[in-house]
mmCIF file of C-alpha atoms in Angstrom:
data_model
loop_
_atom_site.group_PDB
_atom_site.id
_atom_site.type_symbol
_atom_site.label_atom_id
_atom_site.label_comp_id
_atom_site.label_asym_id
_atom_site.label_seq_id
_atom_site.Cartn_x
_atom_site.Cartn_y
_atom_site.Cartn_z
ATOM 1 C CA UNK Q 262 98.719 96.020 103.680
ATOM 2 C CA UNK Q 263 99.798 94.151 100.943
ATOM 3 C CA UNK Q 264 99.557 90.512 102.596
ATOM 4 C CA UNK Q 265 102.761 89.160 102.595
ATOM 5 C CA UNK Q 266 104.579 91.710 104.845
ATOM 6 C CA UNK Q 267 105.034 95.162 105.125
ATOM 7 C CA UNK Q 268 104.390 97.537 101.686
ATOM 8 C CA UNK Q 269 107.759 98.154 99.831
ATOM 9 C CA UNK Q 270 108.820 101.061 97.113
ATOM 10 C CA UNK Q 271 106.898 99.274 93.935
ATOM 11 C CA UNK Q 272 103.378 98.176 96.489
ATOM 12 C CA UNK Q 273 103.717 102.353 97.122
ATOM 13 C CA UNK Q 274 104.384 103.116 93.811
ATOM 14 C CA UNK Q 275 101.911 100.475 92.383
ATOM 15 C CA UNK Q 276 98.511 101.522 94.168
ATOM 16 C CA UNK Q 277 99.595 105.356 93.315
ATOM 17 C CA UNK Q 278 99.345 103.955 89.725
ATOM 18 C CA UNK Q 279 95.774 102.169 90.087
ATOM 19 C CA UNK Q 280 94.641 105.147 92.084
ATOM 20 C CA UNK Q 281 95.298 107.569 89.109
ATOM 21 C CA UNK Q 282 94.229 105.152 86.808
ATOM 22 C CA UNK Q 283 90.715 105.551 88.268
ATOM 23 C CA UNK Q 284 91.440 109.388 88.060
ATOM 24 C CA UNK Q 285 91.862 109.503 84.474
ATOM 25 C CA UNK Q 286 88.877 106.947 84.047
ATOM 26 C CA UNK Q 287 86.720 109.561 86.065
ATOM 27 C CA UNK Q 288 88.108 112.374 83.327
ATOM 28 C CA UNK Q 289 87.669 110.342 80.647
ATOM 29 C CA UNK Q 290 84.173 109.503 81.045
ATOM 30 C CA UNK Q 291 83.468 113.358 82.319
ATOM 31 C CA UNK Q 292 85.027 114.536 79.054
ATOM 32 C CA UNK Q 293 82.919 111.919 77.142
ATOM 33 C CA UNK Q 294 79.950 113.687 78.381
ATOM 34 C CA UNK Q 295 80.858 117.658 77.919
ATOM 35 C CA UNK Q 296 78.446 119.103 75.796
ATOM 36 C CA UNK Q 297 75.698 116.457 76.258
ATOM 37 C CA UNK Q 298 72.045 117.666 76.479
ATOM 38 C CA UNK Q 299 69.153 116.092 78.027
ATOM 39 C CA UNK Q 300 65.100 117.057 78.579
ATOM 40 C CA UNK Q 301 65.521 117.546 81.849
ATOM 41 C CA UNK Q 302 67.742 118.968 84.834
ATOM 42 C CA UNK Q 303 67.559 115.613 86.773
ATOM 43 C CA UNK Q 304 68.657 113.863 83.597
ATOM 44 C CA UNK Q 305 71.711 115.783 82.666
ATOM 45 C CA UNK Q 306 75.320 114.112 83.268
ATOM 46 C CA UNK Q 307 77.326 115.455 85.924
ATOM 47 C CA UNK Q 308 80.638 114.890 86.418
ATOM 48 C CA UNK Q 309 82.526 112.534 88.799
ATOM 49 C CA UNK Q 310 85.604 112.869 90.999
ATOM 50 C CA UNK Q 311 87.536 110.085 92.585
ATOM 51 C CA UNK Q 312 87.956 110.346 96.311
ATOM 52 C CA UNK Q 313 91.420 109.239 97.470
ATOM 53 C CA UNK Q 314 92.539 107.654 101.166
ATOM 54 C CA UNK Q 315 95.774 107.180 102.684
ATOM 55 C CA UNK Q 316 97.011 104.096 103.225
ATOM 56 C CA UNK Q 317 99.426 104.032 106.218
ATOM 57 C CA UNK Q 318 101.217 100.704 106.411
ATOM 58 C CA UNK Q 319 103.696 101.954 109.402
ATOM 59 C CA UNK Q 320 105.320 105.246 110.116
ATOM 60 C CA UNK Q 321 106.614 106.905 106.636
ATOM 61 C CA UNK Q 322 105.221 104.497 104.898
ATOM 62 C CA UNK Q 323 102.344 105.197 103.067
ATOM 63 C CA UNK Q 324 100.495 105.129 99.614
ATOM 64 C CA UNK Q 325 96.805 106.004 98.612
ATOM 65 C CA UNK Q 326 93.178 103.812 97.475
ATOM 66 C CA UNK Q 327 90.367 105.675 95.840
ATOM 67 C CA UNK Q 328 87.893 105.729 98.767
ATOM 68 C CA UNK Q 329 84.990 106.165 96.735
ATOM 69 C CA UNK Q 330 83.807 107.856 93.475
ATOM 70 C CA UNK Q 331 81.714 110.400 93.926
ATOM 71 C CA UNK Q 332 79.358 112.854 91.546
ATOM 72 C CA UNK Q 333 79.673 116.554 91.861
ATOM 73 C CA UNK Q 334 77.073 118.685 92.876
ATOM 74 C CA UNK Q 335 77.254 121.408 90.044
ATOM 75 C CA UNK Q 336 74.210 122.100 88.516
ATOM 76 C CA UNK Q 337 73.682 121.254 84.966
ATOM 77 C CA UNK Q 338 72.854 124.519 82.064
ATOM 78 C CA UNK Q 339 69.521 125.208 81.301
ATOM 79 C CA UNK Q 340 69.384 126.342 77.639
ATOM 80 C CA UNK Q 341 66.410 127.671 75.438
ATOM 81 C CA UNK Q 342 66.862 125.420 72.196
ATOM 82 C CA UNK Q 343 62.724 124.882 71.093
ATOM 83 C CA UNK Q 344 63.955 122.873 67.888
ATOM 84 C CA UNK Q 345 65.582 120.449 69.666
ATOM 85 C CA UNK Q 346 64.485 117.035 69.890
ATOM 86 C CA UNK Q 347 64.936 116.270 73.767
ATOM 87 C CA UNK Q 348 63.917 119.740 74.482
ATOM 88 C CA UNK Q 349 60.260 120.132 76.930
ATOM 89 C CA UNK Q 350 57.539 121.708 76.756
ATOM 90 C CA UNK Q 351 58.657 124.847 77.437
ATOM 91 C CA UNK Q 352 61.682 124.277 74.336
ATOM 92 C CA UNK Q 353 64.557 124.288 77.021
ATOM 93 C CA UNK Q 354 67.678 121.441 77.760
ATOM 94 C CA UNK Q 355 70.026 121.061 79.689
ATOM 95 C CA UNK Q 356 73.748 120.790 79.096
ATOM 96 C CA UNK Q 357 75.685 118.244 81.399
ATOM 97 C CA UNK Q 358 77.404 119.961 84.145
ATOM 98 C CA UNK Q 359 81.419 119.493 82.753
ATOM 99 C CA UNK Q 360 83.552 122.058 82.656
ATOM 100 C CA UNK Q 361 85.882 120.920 80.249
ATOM 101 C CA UNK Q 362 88.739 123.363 81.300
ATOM 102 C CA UNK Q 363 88.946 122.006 84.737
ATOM 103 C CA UNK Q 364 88.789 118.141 83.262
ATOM 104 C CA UNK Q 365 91.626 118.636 80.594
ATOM 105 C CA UNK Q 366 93.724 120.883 83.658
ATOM 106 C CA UNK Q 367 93.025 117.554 85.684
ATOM 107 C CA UNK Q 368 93.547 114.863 82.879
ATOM 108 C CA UNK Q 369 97.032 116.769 82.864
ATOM 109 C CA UNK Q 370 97.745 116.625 86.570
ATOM 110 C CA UNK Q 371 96.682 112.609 86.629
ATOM 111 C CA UNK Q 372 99.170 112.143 83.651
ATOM 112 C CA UNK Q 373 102.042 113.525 85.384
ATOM 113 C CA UNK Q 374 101.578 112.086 88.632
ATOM 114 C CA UNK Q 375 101.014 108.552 86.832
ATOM 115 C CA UNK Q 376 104.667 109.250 85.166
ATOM 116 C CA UNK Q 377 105.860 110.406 88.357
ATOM 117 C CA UNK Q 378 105.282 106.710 89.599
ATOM 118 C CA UNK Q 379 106.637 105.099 86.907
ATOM 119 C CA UNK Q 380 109.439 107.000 87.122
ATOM 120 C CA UNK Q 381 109.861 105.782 91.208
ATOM 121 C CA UNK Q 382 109.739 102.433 89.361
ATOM 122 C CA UNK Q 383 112.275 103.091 87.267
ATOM 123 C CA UNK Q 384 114.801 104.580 89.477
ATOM 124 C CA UNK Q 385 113.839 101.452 92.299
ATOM 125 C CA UNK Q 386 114.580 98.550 89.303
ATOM 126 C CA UNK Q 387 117.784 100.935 88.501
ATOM 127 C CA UNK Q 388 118.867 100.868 91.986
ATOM 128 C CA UNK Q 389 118.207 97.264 92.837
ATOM 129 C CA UNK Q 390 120.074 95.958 89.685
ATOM 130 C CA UNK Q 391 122.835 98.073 90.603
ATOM 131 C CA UNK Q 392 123.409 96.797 93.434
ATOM 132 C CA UNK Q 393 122.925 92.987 92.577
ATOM 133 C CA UNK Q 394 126.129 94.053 89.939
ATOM 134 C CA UNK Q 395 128.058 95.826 93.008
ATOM 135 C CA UNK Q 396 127.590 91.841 94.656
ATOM 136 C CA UNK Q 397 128.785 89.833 91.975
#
């Protein structure tokens, strides 16, 4: 898959990267909008979710790609607040469909599978410079 032959330990390594890169994007931006109101239900933020794909290059070998991002289907809060400013006619708004528990459990995950990688990197370079110095 990655062009020039078949996908080695840092083309792996390297898309599992981008892919949670994307993750914490998607977290980001859902944490951005916790707590944000709207006039209306159809309005109201709600929060999105990368969709990951293997990516088999031959047997054993394989990494991930964010399919697609897509937006949950949780249903924003409807909240009685008459004094505020986006609020209808009937004084309600609606609070953006985040939980913020599940984001900052998820931001968490992302981080430590984005070190993860870096530490196959790492341990690849380590490995590979070793052995150049076991050849000279």
């Amino acid at each position: 898959m990655s062009g020039s032959g078949p996908m080695n330990v840092f083309d792996i390594a390297g898309r599992a990267m981008s892919a949670q890169l994307v993750r914490l994007n998607a977290t980001a931006s859902n944490m951005a909008n916790a707590g944000n109101v709207t006039g209306s239900a159809a309005e109201a933020y709600r929060a999105i979710k990368p969709v990951f794909q293997s990516v088999t290059d031959s047997p054993g070998v394989s990494t991930v790609k964010v399919a697609n991002v897509v937006t949950t289907n949780a249903e924003p809060t409807k909240r009685h607040d008459p004094n505020h400013p986006l609020a209808d006619a009937n004084g309600d708004v609606w609070e953006s469909a985040v939980d913020s528990n599940a984001e900052m459990v998820d931001m968490i995950e992302t981080a430590r599978m984005y070190q993860n990688n870096v530490q196959v990197l790492n341990t690849a370079k380590s490995l590979m410079l070793e052995t150049i110095r076991i050849g000279k």
